[in-house]
CSV table of C-alpha atoms in Angstrom, one decimal:
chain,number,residue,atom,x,y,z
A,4,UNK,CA,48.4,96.7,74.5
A,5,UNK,CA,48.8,96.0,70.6
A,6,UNK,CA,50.4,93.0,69.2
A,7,UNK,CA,52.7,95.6,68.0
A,8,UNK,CA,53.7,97.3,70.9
A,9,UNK,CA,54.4,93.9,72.4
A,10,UNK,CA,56.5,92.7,69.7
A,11,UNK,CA,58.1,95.7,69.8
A,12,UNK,CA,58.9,95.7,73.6
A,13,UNK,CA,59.5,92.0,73.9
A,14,UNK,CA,61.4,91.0,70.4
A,15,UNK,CA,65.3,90.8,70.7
A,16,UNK,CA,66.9,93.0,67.6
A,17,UNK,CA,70.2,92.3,66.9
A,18,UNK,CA,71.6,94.8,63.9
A,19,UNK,CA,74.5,95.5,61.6
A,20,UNK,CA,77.4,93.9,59.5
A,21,UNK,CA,80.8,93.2,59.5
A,22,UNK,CA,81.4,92.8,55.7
A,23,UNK,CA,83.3,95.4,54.6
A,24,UNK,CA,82.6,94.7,51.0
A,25,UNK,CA,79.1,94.9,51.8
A,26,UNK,CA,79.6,98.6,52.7
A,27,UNK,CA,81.1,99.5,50.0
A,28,UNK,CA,78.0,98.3,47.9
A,29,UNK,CA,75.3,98.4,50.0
A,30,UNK,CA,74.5,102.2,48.7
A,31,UNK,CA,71.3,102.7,51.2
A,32,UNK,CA,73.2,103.1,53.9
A,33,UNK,CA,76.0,104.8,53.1
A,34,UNK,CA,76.2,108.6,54.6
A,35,UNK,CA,78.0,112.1,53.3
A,36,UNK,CA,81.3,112.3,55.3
A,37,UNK,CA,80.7,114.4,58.1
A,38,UNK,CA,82.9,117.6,58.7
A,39,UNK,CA,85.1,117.1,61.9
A,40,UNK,CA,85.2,119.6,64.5
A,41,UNK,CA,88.2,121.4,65.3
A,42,UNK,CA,88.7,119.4,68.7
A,43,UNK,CA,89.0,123.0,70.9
A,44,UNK,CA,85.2,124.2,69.2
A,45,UNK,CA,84.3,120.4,70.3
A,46,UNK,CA,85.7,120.5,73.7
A,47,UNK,CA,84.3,124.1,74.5
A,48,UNK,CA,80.7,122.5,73.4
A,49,UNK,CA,80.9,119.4,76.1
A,50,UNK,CA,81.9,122.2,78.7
A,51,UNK,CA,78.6,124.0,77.5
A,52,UNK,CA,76.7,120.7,77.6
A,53,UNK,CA,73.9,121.1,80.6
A,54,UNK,CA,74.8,118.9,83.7
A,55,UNK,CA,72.8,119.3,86.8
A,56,UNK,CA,73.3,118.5,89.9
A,57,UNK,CA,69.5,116.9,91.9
A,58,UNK,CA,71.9,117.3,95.2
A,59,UNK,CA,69.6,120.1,96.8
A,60,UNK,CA,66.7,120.0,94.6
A,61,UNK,CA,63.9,120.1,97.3
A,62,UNK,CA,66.4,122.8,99.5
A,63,UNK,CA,67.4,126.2,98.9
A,64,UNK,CA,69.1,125.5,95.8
A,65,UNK,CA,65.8,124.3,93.7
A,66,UNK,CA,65.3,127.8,92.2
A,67,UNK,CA,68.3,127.4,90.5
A,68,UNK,CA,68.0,123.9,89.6
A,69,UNK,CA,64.2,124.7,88.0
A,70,UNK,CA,66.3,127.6,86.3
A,71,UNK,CA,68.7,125.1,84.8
A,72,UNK,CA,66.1,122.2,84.1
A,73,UNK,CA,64.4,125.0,82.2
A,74,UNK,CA,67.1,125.8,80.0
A,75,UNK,CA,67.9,122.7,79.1
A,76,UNK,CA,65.0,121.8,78.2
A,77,UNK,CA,64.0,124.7,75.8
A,78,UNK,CA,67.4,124.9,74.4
A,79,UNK,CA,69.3,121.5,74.5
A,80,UNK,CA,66.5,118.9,74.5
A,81,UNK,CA,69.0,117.1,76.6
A,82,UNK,CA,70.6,117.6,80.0
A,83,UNK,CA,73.0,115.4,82.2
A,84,UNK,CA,71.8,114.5,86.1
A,85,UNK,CA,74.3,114.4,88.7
A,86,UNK,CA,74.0,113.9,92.3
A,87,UNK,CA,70.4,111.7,90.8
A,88,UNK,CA,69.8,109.7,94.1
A,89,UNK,CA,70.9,106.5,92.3
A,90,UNK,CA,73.2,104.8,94.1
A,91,UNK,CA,76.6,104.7,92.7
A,92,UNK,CA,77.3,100.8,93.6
A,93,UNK,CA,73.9,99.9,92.0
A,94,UNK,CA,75.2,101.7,88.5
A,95,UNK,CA,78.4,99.9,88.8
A,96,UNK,CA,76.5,96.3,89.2
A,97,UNK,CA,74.3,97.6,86.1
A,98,UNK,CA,77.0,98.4,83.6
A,99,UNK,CA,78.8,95.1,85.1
A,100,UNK,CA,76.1,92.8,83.9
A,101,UNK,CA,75.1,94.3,81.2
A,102,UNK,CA,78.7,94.1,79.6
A,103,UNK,CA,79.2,90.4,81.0
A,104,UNK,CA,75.7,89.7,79.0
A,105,UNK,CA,76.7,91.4,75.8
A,106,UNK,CA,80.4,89.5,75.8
A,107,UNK,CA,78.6,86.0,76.5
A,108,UNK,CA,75.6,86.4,74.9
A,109,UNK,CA,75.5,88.8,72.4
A,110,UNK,CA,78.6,89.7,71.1
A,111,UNK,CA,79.4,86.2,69.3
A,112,UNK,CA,75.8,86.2,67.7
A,113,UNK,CA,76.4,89.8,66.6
A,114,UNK,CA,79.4,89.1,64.1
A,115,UNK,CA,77.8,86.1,63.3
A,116,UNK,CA,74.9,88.1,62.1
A,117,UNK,CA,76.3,90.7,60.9
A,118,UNK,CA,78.3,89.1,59.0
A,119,UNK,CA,75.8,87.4,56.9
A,120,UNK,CA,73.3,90.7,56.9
A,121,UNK,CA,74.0,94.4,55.2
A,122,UNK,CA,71.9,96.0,57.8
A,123,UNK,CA,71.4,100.2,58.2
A,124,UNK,CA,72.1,100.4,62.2
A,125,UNK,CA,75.9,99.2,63.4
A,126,UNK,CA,74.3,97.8,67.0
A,127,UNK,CA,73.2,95.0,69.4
A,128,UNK,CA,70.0,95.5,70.8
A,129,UNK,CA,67.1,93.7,72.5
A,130,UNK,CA,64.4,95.4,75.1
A,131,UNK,CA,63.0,95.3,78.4
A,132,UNK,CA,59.7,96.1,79.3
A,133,UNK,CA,59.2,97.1,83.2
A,134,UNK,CA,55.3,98.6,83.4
A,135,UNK,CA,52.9,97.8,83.1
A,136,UNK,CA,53.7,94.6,83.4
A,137,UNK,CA,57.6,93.3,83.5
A,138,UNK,CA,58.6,90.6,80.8
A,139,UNK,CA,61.7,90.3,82.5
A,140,UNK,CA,61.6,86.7,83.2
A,141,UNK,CA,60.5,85.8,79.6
A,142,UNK,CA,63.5,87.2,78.0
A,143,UNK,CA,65.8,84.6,77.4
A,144,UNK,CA,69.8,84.0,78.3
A,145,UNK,CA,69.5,86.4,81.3
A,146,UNK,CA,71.1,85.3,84.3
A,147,UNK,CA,69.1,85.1,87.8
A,148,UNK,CA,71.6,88.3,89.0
A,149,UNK,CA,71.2,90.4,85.7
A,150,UNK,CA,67.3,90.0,86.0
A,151,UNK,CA,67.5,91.1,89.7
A,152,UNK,CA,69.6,93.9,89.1
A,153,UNK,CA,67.4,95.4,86.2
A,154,UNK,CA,64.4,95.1,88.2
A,155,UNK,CA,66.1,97.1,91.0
A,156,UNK,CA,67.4,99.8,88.7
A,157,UNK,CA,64.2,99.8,87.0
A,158,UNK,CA,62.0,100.5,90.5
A,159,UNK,CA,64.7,103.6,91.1
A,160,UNK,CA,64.5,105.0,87.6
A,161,UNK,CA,60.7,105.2,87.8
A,162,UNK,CA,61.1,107.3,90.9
A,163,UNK,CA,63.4,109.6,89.0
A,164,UNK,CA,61.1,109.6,86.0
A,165,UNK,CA,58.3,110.5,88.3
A,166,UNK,CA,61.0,113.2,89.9
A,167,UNK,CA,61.7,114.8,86.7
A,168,UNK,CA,58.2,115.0,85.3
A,169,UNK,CA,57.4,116.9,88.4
A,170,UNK,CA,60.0,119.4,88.1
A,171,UNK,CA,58.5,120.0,84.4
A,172,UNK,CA,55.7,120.6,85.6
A,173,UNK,CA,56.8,123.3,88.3
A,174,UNK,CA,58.7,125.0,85.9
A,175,UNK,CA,55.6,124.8,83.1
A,176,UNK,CA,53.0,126.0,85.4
A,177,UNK,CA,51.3,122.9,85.3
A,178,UNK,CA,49.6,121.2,89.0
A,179,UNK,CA,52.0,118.2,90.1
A,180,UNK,CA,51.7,114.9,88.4
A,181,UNK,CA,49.9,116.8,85.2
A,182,UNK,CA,52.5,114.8,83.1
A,183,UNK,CA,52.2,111.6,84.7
A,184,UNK,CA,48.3,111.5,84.7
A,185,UNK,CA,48.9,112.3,81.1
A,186,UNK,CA,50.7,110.0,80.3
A,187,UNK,CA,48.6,107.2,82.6
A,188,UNK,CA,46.1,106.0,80.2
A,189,UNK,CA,43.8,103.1,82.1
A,190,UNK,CA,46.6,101.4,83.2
A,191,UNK,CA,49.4,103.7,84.0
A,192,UNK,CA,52.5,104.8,82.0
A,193,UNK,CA,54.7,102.7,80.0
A,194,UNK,CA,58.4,101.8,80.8
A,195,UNK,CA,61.0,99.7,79.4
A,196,UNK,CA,64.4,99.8,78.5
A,197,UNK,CA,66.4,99.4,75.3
A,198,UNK,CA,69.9,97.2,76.3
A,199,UNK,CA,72.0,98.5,73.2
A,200,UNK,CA,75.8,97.8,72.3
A,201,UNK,CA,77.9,99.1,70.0
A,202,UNK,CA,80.8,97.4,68.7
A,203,UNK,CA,84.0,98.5,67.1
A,204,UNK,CA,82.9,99.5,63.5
A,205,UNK,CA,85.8,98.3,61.2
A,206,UNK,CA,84.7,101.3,58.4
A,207,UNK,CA,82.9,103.7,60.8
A,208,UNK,CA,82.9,106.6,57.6
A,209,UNK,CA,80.0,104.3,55.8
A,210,UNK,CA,77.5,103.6,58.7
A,211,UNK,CA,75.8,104.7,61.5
A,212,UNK,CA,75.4,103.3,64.9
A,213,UNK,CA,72.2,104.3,65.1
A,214,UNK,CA,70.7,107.1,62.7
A,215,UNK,CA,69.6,110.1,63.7
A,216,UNK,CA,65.8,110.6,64.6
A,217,UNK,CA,63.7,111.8,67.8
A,218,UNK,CA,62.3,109.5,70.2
A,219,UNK,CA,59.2,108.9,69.9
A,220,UNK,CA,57.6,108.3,73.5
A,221,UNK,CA,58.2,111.0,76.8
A,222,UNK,CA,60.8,111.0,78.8
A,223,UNK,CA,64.2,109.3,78.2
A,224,UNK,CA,67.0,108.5,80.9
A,225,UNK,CA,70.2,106.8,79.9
A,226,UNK,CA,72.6,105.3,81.3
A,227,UNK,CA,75.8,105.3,79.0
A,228,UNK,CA,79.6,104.4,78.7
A,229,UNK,CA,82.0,106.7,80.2
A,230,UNK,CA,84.7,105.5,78.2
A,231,UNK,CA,83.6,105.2,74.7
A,232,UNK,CA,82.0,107.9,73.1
A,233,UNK,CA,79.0,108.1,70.5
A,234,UNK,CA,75.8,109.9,71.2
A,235,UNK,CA,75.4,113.3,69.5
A,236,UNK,CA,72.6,115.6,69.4
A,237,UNK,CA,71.6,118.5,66.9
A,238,UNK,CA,71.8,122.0,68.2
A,239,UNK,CA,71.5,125.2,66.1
A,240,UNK,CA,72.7,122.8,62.8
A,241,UNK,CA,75.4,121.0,64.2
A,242,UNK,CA,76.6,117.9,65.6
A,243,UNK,CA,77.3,118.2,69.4
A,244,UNK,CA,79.0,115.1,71.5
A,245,UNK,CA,76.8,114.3,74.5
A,246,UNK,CA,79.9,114.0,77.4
A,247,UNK,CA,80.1,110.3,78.9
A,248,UNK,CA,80.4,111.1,82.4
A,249,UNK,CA,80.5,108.2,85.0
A,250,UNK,CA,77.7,107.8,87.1
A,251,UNK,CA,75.6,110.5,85.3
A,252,UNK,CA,72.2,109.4,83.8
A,253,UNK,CA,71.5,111.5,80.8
A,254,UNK,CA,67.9,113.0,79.8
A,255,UNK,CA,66.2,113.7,77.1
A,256,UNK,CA,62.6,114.6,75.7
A,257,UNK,CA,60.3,112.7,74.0
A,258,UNK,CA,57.9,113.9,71.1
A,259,UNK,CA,55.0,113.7,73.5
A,260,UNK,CA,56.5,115.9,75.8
A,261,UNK,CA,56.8,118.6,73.0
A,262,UNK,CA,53.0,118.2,71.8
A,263,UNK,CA,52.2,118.4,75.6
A,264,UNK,CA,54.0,121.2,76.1
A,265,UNK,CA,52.3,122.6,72.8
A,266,UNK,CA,55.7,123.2,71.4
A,267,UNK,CA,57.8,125.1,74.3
A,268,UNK,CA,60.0,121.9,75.1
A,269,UNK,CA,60.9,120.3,71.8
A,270,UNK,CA,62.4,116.6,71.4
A,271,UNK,CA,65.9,116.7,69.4
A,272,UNK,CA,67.3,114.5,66.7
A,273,UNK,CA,70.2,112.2,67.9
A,274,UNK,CA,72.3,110.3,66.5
A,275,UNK,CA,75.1,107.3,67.5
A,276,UNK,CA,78.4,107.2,65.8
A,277,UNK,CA,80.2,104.2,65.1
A,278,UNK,CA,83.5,104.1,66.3
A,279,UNK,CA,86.3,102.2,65.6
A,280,UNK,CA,87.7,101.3,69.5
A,281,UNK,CA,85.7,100.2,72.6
A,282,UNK,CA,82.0,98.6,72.7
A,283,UNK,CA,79.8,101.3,73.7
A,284,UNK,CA,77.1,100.5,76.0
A,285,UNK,CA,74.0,102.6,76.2
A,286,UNK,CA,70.8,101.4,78.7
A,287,UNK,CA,67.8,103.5,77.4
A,288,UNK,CA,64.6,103.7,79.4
A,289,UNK,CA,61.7,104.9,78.2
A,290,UNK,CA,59.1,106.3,80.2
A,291,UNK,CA,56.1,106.9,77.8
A,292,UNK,CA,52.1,107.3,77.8
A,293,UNK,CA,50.4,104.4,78.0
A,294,UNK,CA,49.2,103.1,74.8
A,295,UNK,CA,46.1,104.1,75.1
A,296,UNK,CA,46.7,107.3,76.8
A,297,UNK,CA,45.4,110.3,74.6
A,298,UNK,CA,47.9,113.0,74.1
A,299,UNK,CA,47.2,117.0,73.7
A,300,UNK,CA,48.6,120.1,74.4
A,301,UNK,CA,47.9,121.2,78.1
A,302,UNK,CA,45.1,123.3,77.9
A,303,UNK,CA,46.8,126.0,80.6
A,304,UNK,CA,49.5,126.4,78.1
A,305,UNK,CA,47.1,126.4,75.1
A,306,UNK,CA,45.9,129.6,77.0
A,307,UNK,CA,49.0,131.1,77.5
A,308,UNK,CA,49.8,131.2,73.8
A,309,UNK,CA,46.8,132.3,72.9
A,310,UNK,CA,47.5,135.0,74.9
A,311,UNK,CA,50.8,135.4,73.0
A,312,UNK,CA,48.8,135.8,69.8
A,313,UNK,CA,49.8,132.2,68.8
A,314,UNK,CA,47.1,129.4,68.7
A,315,UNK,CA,47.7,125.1,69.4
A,316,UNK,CA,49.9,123.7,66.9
A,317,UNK,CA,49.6,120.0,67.5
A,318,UNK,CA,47.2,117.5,67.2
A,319,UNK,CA,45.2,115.3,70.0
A,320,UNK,CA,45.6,111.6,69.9
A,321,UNK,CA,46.0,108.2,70.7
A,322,UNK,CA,49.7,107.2,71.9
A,323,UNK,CA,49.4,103.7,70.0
A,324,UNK,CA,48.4,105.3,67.1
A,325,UNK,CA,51.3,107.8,67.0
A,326,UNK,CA,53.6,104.9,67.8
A,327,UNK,CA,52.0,103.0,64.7
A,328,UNK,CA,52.8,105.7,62.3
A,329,UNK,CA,56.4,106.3,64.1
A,330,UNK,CA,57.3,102.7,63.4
A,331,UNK,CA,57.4,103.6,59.6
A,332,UNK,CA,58.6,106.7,59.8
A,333,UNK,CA,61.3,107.3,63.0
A,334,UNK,CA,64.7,108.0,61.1
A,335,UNK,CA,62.6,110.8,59.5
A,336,UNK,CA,62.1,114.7,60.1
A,337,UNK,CA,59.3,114.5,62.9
A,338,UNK,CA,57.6,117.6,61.3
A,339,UNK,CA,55.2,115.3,59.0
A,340,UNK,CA,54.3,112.9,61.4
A,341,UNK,CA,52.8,115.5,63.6
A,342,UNK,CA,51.2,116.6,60.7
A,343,UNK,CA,49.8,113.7,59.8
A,344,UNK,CA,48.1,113.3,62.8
A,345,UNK,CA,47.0,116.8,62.9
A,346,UNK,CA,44.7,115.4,59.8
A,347,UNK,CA,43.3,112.7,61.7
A,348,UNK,CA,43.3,114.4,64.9
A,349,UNK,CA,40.9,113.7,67.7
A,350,UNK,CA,38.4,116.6,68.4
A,351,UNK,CA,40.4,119.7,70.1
A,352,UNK,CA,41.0,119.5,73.6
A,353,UNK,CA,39.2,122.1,75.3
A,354,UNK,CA,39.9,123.9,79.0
């Protein structure tokens, strides 16, 4: 692993201000207003908003559950898993530490931060790394329960992770564990988790709680608030509130999976609003290739579009190096990145 990846998996990153006359003249990070929704249009979108039930996944119901997974995936980018196999008790301990943590730890050191900082992101963040080794113990002010807790969610997102990446495959044609093995490198895939807060934003109209971009790695499953709001995704050029449901663990897909997938599956840009009410908590994790996993359109599906008279449209690479080039560049359109390492693409990937 790259001193970069480390740093970037290990380092705590705490973001944002609280100076209300530095909004008003820090111009770089000042947005357009955005256009409201008329709040029926945004309500009928959240009951349009994909949430699936895993209840009877490997019963008579998986048919329709592939059918829905599907959906989601080509035309949200994001879906909502109920009925997950993650205990509801352990997911209540989870948001219970996590917001004891951010009120003793983090929330102080914020505003004093902040305060003294004109920063682009309104959040508190700092990051776990699970595989392929844990650097859980080396992460500083967590209690011996919050540690033990994380671990234990950790071990039973993996096994979702590994659930979900499965079901792609089924419903992409591909043999089981295609994605994982892709994503294994020579020592497995990558996981961590990004423990983010967002506090009340005293001018939420001039900055962002986290701007919008597309993640970078795989496959991504949160677990958010399900009382304050925030997370939006862009669909068909508009804004559209992800719902916070409790106990849900929301998905989305990475930029690997769409270069995978040669295109079929696309990751989304998302954004966080600031809000002016309520901390918002948001627990990331990222299940990603490896860094030194080398990522390329599955040849079976390379096949299949050039049966369709279409041809591979992304490049074969290195996940470090992609992640390199996405530290620079990950609040931009995703298009160019892809592009740039179409130029220094590996040689094609062949059947």
């Amino acid at each position: 692993m790259s001193k970069l990846t480390r740093n970037i998996l290990v380092d705590t990153v705490v973001r944002g201000s609280t100076d209300i006359d530095a909004f008003n003249n820090a111009y770089n990070y000042i947005r357009p207003l955005q256009v409201s929704f008329d709040t029926k249009e945004k309500e009928r979108e959240m009951e349009n908003f994909p949430v699936i039930s895993l209840e009877n996944v490997n019963g008579n119901e998986r048919k329709a559950i592939l059918d829905q997974i599907e959906d989601a995936c080509k035309n949200w980018g994001f879906f909502e898993l109920v009925n997950h196999g993650i205990e509801e008790e352990l997911l209540d301990r989870v948001e219970r530490v996590n917001k004891e943590h951010y009120r003793k730890c983090m929330e102080q050191r914020f505003k004093e931060f902040a305060a003294s900082k004109s920063l682009l992101d309104w959040e508190s963040t700092f990051y776990l790394r699970h595989l392929p080794e844990s650097n859980i113990s080396e992460v500083p002010d967590l209690s011996d329960e919050y540690r033990d807790v994380m671990k234990e969610f950790a071990v039973k997102l993996e096994i979702l992770a590994d659930q979900l990446l499965d079901l792609l495959c089924d419903n992409l044609g591909l043999e089981k564990g295609y994605l994982k093995n892709a994503f294994s490198g020579s020592r497995g895939p990558s996981f961590g988790t990004k423990v983010a807060n967002y506090p009340p934003c005293p001018n939420p109209d001039l900055v962002k709680g986290l701007r919008a971009h597309t993640d970078a790695g795989g496959i991504i499953l949160l677990l958010q608030d399900d009382k304050v709001s925030g997370l939006q995704l862009l669909k068909d050029g508009k804004w559209v509130d992800v719902p916070p449901m409790r106990h849900s663990i929301v998905v989305n897909l990475g930029d690997q999976i769409e270069v995978i997938t040669n295109g079929k599956y696309k990751s989304v840009e998302h954004r966080v609003i600031a809000q002016t009410n309520g901390t918002r908590m948001s627990i990331a994790s990222f299940y990603n290739p490896g860094s030194d996993a080398v990522i390329y359109p599955a040849p079976s599906l390379l096949e299949q579009k050039a049966e369709g008279g279409g041809n591979q449209q992304y490049p074969k690479f290195v996940f470090e190096d992609y992640m390199k080039l996405y530290a620079a560049l990950k609040f931009q359109a995703k298009e160019p990145r892809f592009q740039a390492m179409m130029k220094a693409s590996l040689p094609a990937a062949t059947a």
